[in-house]
Short mmCIF file of C-alpha atoms and ligand atoms in Angstrom, two decimals:
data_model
loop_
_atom_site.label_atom_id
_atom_site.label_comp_id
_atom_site.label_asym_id
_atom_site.label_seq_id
_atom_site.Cartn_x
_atom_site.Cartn_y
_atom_site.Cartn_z
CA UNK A 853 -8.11 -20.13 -12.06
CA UNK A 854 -5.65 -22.86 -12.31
CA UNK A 855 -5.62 -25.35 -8.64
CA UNK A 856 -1.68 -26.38 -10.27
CA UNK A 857 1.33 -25.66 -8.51
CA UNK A 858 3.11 -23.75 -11.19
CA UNK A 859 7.06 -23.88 -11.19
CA UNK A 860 9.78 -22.14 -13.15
CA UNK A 861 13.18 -21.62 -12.23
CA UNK A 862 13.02 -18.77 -10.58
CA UNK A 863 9.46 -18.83 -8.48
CA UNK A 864 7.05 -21.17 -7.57
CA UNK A 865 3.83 -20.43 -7.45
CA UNK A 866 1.08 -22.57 -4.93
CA UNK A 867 -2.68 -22.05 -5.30
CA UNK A 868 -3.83 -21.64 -2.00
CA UNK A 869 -7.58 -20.86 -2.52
CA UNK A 870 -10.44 -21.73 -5.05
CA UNK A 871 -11.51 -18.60 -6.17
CA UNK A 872 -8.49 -16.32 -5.22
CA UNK A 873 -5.15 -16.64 -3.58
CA UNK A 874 -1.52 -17.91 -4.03
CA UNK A 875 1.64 -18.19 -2.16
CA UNK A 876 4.48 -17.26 -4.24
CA UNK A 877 8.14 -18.44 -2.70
CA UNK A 878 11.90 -18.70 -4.47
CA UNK A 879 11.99 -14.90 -4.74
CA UNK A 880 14.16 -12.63 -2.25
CA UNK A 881 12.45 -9.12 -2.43
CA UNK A 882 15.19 -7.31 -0.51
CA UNK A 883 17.11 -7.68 -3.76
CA UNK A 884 16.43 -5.60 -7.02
CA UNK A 885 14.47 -8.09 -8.75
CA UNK A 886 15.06 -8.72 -12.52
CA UNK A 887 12.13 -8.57 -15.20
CA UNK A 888 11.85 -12.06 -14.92
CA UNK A 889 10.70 -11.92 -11.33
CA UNK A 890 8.47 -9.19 -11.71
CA UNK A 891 6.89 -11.08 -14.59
CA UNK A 892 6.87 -13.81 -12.98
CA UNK A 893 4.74 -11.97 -9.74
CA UNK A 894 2.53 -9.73 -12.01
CA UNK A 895 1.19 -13.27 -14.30
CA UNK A 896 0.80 -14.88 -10.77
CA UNK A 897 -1.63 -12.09 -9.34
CA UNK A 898 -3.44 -11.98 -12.76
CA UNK A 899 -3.94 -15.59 -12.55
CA UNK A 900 -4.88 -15.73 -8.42
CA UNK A 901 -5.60 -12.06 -7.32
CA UNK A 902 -3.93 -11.48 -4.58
CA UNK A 903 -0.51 -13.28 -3.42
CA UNK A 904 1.55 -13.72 -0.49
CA UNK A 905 5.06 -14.09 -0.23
CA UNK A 906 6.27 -15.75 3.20
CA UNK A 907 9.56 -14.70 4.79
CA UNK A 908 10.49 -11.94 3.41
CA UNK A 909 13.17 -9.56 5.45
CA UNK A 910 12.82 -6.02 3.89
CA UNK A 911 14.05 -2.49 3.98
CA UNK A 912 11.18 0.25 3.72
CA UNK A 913 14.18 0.94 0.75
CA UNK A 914 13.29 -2.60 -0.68
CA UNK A 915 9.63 -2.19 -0.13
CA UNK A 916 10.03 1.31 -2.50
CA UNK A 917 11.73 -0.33 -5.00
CA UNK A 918 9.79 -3.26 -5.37
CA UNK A 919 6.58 -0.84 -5.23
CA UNK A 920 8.60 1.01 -8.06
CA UNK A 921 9.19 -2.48 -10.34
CA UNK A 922 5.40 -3.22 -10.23
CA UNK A 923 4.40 -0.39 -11.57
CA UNK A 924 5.74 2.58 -9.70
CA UNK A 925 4.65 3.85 -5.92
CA UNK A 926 1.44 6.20 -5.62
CA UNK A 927 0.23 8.17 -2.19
CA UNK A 928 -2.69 6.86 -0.51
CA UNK A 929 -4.52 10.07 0.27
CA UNK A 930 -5.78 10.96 3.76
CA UNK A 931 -3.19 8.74 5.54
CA UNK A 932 -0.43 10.31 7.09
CA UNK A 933 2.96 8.46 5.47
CA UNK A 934 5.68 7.15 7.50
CA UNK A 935 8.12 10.11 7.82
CA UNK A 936 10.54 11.11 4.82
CA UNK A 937 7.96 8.32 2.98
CA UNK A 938 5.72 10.08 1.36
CA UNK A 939 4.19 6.87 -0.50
CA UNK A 940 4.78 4.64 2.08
CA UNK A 941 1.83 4.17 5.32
CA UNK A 942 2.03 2.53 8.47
CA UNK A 943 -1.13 0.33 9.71
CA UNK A 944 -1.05 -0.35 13.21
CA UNK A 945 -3.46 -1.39 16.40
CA UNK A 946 -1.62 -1.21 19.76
CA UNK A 947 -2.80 -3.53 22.41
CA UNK A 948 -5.27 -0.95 23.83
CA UNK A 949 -6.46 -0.39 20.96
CA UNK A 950 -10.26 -1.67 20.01
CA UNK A 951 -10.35 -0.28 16.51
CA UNK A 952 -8.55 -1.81 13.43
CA UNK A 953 -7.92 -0.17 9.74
CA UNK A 954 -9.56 -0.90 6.95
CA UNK A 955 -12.17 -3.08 9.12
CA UNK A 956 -15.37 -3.30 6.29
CA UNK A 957 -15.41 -4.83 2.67
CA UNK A 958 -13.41 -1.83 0.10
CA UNK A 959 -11.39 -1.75 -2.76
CA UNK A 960 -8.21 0.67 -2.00
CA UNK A 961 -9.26 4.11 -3.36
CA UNK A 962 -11.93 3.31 -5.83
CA UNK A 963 -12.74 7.65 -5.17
CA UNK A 964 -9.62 8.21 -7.57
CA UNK A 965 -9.81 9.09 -11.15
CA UNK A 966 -7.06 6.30 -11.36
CA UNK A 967 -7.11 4.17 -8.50
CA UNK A 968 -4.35 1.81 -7.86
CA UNK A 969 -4.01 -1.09 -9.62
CA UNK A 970 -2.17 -3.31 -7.09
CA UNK A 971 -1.30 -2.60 -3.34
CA UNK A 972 1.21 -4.08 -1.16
CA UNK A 973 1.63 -4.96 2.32
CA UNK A 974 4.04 -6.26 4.64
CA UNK A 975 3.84 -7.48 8.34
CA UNK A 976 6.15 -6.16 10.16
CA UNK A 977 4.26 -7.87 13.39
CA UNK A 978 1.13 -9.97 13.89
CA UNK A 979 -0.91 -11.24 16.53
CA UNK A 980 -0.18 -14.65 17.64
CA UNK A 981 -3.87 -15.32 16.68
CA UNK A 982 -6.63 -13.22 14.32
CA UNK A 983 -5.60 -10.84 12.22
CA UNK A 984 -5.98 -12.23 9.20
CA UNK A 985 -6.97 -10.43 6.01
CA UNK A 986 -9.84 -11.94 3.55
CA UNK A 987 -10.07 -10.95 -0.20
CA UNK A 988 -12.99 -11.36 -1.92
CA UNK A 989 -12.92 -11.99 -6.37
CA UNK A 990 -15.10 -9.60 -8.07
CA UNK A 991 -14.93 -11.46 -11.48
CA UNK A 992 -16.65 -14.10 -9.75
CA UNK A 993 -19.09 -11.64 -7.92
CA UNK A 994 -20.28 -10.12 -11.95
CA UNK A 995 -20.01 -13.94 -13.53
CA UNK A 996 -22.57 -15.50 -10.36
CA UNK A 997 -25.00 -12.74 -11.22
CA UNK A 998 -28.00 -13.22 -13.46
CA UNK A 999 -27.92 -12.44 -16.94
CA UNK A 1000 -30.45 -9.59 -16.89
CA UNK A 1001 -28.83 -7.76 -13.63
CA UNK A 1002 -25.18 -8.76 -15.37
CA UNK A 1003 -26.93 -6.82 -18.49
CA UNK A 1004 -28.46 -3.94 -16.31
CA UNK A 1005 -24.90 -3.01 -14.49
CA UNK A 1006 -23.20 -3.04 -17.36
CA UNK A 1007 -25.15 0.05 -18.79
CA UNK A 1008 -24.74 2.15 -15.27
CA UNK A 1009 -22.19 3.68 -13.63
CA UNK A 1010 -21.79 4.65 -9.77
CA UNK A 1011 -20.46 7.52 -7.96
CA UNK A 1012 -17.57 7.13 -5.54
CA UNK A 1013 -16.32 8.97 -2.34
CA UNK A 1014 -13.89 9.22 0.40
CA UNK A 1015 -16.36 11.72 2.23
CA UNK A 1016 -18.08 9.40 4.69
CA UNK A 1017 -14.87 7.63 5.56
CA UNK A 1018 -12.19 10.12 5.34
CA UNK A 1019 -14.06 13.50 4.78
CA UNK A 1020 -14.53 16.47 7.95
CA UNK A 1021 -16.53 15.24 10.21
CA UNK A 1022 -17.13 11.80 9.07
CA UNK A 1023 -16.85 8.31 10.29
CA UNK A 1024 -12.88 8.24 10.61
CA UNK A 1025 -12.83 12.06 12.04
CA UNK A 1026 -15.19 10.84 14.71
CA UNK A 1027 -12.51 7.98 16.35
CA UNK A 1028 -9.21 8.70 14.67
CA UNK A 1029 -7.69 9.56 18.62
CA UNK A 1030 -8.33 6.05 19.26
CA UNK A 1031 -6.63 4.77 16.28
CA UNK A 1032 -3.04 4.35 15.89
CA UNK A 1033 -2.72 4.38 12.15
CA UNK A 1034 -2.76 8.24 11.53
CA UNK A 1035 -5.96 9.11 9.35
CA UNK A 1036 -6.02 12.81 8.31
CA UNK A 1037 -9.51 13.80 7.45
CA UNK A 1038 -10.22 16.44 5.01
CA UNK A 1039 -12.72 18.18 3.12
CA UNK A 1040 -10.61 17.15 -0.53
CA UNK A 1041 -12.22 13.58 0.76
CA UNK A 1042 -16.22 14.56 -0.56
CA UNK A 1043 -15.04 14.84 -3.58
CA UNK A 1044 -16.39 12.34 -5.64
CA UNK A 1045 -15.57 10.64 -9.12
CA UNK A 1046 -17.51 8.46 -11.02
CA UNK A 1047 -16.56 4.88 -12.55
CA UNK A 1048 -18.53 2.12 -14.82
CA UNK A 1049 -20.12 -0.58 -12.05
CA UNK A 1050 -18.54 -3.17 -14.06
CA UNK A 1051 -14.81 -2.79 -15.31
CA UNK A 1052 -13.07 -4.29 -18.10
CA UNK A 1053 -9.89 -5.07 -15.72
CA UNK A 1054 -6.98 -2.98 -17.58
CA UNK A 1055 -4.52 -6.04 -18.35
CA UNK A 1056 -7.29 -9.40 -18.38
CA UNK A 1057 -10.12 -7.23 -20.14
CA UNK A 1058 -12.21 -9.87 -18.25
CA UNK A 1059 -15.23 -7.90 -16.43
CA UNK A 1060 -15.67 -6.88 -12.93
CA UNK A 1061 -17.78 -5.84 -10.55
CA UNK A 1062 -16.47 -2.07 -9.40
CA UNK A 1063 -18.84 -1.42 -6.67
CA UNK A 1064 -17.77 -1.26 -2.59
CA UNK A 1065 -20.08 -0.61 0.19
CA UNK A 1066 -17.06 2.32 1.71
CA UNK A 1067 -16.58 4.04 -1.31
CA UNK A 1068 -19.17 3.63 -3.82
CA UNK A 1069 -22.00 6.34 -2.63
CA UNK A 1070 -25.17 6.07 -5.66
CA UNK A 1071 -25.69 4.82 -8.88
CA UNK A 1072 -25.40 7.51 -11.40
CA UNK A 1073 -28.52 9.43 -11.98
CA UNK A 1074 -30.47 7.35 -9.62
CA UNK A 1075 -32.63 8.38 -6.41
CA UNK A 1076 -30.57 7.62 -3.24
CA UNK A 1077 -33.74 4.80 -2.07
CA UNK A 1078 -33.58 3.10 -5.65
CA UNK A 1079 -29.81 3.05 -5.47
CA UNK A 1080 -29.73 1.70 -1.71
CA UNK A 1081 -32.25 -1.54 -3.13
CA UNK A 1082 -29.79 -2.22 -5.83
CA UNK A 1083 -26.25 -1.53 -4.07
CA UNK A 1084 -27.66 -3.68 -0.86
CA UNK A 1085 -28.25 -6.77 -2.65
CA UNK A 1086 -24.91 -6.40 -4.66
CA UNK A 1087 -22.73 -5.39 -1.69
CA UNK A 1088 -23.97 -8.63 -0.05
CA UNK A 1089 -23.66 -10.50 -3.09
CA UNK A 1090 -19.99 -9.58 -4.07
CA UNK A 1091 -18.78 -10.58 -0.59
CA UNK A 1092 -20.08 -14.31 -0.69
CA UNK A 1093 -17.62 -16.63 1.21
CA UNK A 1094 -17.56 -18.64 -1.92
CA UNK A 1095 -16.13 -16.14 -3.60
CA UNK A 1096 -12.94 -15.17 -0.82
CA UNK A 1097 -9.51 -16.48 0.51
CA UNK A 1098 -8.58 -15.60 3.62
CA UNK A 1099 -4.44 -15.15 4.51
CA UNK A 1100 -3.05 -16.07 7.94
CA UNK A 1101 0.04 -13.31 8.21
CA UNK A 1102 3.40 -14.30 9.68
CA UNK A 1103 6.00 -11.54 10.41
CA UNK A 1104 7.58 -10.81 7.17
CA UNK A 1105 5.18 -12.15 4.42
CA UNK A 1106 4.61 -9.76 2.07
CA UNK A 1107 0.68 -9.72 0.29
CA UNK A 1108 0.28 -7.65 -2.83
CA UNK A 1109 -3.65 -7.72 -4.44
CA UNK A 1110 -5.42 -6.08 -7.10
CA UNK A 1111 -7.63 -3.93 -6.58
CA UNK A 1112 -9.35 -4.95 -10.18
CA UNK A 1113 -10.49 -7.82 -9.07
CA UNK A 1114 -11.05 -7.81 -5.90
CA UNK A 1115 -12.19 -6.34 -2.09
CA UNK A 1116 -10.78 -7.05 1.20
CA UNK A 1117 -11.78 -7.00 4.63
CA UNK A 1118 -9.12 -6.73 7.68
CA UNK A 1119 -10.34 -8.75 10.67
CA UNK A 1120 -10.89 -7.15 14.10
CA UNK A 1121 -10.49 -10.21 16.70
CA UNK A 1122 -7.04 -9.67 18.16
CA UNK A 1123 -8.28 -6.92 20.97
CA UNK A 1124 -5.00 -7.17 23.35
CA UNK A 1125 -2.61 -8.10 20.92
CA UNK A 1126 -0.57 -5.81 18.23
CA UNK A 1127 -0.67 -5.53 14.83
CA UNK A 1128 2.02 -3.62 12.90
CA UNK A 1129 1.98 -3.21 8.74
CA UNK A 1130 3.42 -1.09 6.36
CA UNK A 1131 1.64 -0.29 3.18
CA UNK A 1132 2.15 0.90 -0.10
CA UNK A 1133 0.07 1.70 -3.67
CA UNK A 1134 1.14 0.87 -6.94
CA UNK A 1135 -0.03 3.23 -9.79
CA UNK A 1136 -3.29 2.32 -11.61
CA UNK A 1137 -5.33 3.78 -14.69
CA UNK A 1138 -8.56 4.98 -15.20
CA UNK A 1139 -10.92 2.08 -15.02
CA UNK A 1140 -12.76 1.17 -18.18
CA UNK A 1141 -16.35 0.48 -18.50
CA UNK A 1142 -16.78 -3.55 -18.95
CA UNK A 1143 -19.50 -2.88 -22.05
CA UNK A 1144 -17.52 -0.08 -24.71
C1 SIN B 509 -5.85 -2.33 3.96
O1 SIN B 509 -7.01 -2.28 3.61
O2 SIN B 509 -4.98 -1.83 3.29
C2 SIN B 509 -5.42 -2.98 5.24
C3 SIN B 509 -5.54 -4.44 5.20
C4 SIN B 509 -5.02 -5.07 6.46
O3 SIN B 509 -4.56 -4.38 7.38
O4 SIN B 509 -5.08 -6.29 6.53
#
């Protein structure tokens, strides 16, 4: 990952973490950006992850159509979208509120046959303090790991599902009243779809570890106790602070990550304040097993 402030006419690109992260400025997003923007954005999140671009003033309309340039918008399933935006979801805690979205280490929709490749989400509103969002680099999480574990989850895949999280009766059906972001629980959330544990990411071919303690249920053809011992110690492993960047929001900047690469983690210490995002998914493929 390059530390170097990287500059060409149009955007300017500032390394703003060791092992992930970049601010990206000279771009106007509530404009239709030209390929050379785009570009620009897409080689700066293969290079750093996940980006942020600060004061931004957009349109849901502008938030679409940039959605649309990276790649084209995708519905995040079991969300309820903002009205008359069907790809478009609103994350939000209220003052009262004690519970936060998206508040334990994922990668958005890893239970798809072909989860998104990028998301992207703006602030409409933050708390004066907390709040913050932290990524965490999954090439870094495979690379750190010994050869002969590297070499073992490269020959396994894992099963992944929504169920326990989104499904009838599970952990999000149990509290969404107190939630302000509207979850929809449904049975179409158990079912589950299995992906190699380590990816060849679709546009570095570098591998990754594809494993998330929300989504990721077994290891493929394993007994549940022998894939606990193994998905434990990785879980904790891919998470390691040495591995993450952590992004204080502002009202208008604008984050987009890939979900490759990396997992995230939204913070829950702003109890009294609000918090106020909109969110959307940018098509992805089927991910590809790191080892042909
Ligand atoms: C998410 O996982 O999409 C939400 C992240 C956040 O609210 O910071």
């Amino acid at each position: 990952m390059s530390t170097r402030v990287h500059t060409t006419e149009r955007l300017t690109v500032s390394p703003a973490g060791g092992s992930a992260g970049a601010y990206v400025t000279g771009v106007d997003l509530s404009k239709a950006n030209d390929a050379e923007e785009i570009a620009g954005i897409r080689r700066a999140l293969l290079d750093h992850l996940v980006v942020a671009l600060p004061d931004q003033k957009l349109s849901l309309d502008d938030l679409e159509r940039f959605t649309d340039a990276l790649g084209g918008r995708d519905i995040t399933p079991f969300v309820r979208p903002i009205e008359g935006r069907p790809h478009v979801i609103r994350i939000l805690k209220e003052p009262h509120e004690k519970l936060n979205f998206a508040n334990a280490w994922h990668t958005d929709l890893s239970y798809l046959d072909a989860p998104p490749s990028f998301t992207v989400l703006y602030c409409l509103e933050t708390p004066s303090i907390g709040g913050d969002t932290v990524w965490a680099n999954q090439y870094m999480a495979f690379e750190t790991l010994s050869a002969g574990l590297r070499d073992t989850l490269l020959g396994l895949n894992a099963v992944h599902s929504a169920g326990p999280a989104y499904g009838t009766g599970g952990y999000l059906d149990g509290v969404k009243d107190k939630m302000s972001t509207k979850i929809e629980p449904s049975k179409d959330a158990y079912k589950e779809q299995v992906h190699p544990a380590v990816i060849a990411h679709a546009e570095t071919a570098k591998p990754a570890l594809y494993l998330n303690p929300v989504y990721t249920q077994r290891i493929a053809g394993w007994s549940k106790a022998e894939s606990d011992g193994l998905l434990g110690y990785v879980f904790r492993h891919s998470v390691n602070e040495n591995f993450t960047w952590r992004l204080k929001w502002a009202k208008g900047t604008l984050a987009i990550w890939d979900n490759r690469c990396t997992q995230h983690f939204a913070l829950n210490d702003y109890h009294g304040q609000r918090r106020e995002m909109v969110r959307t998914s940018v098509k992805g493929s089927k991910p590809k097993a790191a080892r042909a």
